[in-house]
Short mmCIF file of C-alpha atoms in Angstrom, two decimals:
data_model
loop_
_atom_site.label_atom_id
_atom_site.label_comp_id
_atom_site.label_asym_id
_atom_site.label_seq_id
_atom_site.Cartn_x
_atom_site.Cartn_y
_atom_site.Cartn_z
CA UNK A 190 -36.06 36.20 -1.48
CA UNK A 191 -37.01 32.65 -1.54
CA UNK A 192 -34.27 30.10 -0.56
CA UNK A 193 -34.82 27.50 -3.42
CA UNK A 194 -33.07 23.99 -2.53
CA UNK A 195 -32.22 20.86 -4.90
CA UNK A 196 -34.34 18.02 -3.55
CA UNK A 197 -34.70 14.39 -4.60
CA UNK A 198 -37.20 11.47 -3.84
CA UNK A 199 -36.70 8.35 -1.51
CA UNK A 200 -37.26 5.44 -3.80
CA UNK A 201 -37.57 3.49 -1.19
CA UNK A 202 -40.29 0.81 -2.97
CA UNK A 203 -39.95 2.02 -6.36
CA UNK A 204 -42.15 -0.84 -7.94
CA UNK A 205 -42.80 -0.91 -11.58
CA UNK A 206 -45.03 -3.23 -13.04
CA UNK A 207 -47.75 -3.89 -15.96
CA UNK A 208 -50.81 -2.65 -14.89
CA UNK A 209 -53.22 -4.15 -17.35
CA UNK A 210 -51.60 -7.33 -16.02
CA UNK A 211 -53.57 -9.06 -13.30
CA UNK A 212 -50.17 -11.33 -12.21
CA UNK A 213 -48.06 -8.18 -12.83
CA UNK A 214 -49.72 -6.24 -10.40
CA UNK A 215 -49.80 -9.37 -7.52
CA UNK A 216 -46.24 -9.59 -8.35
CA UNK A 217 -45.40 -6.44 -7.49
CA UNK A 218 -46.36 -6.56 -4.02
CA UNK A 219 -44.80 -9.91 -3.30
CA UNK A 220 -41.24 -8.26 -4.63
CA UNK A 221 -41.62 -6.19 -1.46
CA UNK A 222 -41.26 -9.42 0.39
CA UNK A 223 -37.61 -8.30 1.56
CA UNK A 224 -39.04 -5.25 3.23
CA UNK A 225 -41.58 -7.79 5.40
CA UNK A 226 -38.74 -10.28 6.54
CA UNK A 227 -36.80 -7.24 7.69
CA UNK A 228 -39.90 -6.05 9.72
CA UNK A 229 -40.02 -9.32 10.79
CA UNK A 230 -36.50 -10.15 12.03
CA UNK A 231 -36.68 -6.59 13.87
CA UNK A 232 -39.86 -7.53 15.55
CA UNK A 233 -38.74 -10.66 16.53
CA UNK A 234 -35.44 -9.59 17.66
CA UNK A 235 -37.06 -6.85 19.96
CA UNK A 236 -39.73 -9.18 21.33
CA UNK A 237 -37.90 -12.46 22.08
CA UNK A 238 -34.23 -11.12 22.29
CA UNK A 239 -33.21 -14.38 20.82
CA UNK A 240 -28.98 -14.86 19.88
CA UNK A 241 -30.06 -17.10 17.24
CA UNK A 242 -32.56 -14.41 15.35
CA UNK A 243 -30.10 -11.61 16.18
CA UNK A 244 -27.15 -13.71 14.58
CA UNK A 245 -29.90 -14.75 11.59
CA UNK A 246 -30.10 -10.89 11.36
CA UNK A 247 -26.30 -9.90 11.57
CA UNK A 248 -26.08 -13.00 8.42
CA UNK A 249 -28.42 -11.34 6.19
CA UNK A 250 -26.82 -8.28 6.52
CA UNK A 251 -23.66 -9.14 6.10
CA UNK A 252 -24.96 -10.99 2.89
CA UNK A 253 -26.47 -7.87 1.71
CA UNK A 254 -22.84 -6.52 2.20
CA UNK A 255 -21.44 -8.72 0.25
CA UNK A 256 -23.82 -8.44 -2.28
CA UNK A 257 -23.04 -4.39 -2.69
CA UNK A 258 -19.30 -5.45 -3.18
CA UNK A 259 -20.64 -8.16 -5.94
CA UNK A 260 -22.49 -5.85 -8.04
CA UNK A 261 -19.34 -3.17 -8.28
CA UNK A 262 -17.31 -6.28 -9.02
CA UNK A 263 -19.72 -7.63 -11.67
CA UNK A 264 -20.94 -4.64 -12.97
CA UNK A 265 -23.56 -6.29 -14.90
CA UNK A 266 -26.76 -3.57 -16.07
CA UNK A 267 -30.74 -4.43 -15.09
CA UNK A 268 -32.39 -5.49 -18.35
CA UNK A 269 -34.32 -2.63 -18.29
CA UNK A 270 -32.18 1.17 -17.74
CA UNK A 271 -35.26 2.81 -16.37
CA UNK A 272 -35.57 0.24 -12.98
CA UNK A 273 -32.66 2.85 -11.15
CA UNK A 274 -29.09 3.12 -11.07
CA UNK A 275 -26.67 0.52 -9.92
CA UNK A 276 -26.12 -2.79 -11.41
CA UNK A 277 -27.89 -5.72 -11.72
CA UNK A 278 -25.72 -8.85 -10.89
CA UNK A 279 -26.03 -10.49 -8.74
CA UNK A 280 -29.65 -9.85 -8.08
CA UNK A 281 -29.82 -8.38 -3.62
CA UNK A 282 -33.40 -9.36 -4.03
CA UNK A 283 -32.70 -12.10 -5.20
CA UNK A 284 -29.52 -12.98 -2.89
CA UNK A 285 -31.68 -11.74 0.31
CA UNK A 286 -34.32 -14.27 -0.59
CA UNK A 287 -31.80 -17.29 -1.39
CA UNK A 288 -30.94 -16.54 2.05
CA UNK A 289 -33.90 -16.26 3.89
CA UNK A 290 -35.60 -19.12 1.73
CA UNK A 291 -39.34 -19.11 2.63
CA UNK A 292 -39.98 -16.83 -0.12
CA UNK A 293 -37.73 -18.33 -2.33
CA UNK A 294 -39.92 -19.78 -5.32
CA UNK A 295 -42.62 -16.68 -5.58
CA UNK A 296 -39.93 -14.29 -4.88
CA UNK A 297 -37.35 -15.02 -7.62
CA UNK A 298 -40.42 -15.81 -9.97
CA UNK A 299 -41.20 -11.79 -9.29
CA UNK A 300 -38.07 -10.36 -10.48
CA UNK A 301 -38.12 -11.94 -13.40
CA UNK A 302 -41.92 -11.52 -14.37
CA UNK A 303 -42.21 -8.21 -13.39
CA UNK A 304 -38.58 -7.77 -15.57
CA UNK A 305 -36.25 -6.26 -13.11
CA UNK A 306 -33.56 -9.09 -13.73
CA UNK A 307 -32.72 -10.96 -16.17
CA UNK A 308 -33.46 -15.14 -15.34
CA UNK A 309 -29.63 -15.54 -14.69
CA UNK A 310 -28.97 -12.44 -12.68
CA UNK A 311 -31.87 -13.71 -10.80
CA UNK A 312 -30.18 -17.38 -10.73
CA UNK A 313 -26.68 -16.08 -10.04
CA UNK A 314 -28.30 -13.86 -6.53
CA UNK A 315 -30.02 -17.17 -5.10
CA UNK A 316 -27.17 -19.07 -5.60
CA UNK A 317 -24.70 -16.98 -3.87
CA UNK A 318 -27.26 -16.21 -0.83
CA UNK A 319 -27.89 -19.51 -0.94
CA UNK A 320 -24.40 -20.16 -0.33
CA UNK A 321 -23.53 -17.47 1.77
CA UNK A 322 -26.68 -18.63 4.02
CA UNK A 323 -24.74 -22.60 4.14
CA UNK A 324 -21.89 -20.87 5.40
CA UNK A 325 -23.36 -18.80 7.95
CA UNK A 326 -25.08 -21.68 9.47
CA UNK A 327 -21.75 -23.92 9.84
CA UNK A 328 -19.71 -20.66 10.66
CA UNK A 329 -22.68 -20.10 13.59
CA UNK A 330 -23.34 -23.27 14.81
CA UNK A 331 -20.20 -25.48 13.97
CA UNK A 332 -17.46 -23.29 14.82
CA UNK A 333 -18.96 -20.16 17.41
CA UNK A 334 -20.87 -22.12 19.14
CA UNK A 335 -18.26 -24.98 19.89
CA UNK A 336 -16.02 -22.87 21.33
CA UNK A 337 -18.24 -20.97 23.36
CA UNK A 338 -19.19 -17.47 21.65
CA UNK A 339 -22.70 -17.73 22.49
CA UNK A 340 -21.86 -18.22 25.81
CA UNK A 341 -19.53 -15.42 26.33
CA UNK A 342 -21.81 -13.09 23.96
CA UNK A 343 -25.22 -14.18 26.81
CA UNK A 344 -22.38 -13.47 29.57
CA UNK A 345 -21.60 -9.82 28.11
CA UNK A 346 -22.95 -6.80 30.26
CA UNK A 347 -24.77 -5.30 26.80
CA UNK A 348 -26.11 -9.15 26.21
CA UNK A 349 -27.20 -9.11 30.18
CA UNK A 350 -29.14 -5.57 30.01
CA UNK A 351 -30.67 -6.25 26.99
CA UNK A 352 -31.94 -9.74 28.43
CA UNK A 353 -30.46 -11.48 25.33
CA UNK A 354 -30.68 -15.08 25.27
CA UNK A 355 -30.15 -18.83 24.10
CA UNK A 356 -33.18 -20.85 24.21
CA UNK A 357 -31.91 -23.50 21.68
CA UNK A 358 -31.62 -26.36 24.24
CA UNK A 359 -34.89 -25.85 25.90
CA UNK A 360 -36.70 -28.65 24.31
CA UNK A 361 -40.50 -26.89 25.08
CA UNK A 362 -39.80 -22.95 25.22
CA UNK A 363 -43.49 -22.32 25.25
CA UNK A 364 -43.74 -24.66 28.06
CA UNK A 365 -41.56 -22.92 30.27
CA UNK A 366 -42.29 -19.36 29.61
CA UNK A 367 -46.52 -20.82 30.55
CA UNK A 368 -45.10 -22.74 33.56
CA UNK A 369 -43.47 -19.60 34.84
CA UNK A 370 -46.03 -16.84 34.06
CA UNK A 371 -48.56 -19.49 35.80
CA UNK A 372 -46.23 -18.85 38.74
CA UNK A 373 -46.22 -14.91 38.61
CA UNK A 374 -50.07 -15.44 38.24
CA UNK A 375 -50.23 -17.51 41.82
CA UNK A 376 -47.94 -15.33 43.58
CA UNK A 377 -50.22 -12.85 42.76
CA UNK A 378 -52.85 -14.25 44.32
CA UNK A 379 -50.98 -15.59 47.31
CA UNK A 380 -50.33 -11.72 47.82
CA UNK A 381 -53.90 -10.32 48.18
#
């Protein structure tokens, strides 16, 4: 006897769009923008073990928190039923962009194109990650670092044997990290 079980799909990209529609289709891809940045802030995070990316990072999460709690506050619907479950407002693609603002323009443009939000769900998201973002930067900068957090967070054992650090006052980083591999490179040779 064969064990049947109930499964369901990952929709992890699910991606509608017009495909007789040239834009549509470019669109599409660019929506997956939020994916990128978060292969990007990983990447970066692993390879320079930078406080500043990592509290970036720990930001845009915690905005994509808060946008969870918004939308089961709001409980606004998408402005089309077939896009998925779970409301609409405020827009998380939209909110995750208004925070990380490079994509800002093409990216809000997208969700409204391609019709996954409606132009003020869309509005509503970049304004409140573009607020949350504001706030993130003072709370970072203006009050932790003041008073010494990122000092006592680079001090930490996990911080130490991770080789986490602060290279926001070294005017030339590129500089120093050439200046010091050119010195790895001459011991080397001093050696043979």
């Amino acid at each position: 006897m064969t064990n049947v079980q109930t499964t369901t799909a990952l929709s992890l990209t699910h991606v509608i769009f017009n495909p007789d529609d040239p834009l549509s289709y470019l669109l599409a891809y660019v929506t997956l923008s939020p994916l990128a940045i978060l292969v990007a802030y990983v990447t970066t995070i692993i390879a320079r073990r930078e406080v500043v990316a990592i509290n970036m990072f720990i930001g845009q999460l915690t905005c994509e928190l808060a946008n969870a709690i918004l939308k089961r506050v709001i409980r606004e619907q998408r402005p089309i039923d077939k896009l998925g479950d779970g409301y609409g407002m405020p827009s998380s693609h939209a909110q995750f962009v208004g925070y990380f603002a490079v994509f800002a323009i093409l990216h809000l443009y997208t969700r409204i194109y391609l019709n996954y939000h409606t132009p003020t769900q869309v509005i509503v998201g970049y304004v409140i990650g573009s607020i949350f973002a504001s706030c993130w930067f003072v709370l970072v900068e203006h009050v932790l670092r003041p008073i010494g957090a990122y000092q006592k967070l680079i001090d930490s054992p996990v911080a130490k044997y991770f080789y986490i650090k602060d290279s926001t006052n070294v005017p030339n980083v590129l500089k120093v990290e050439y200046a010091h591999w050119k010195n790895v490179e001459m011991d080397k040779v001093k050696v043979k």
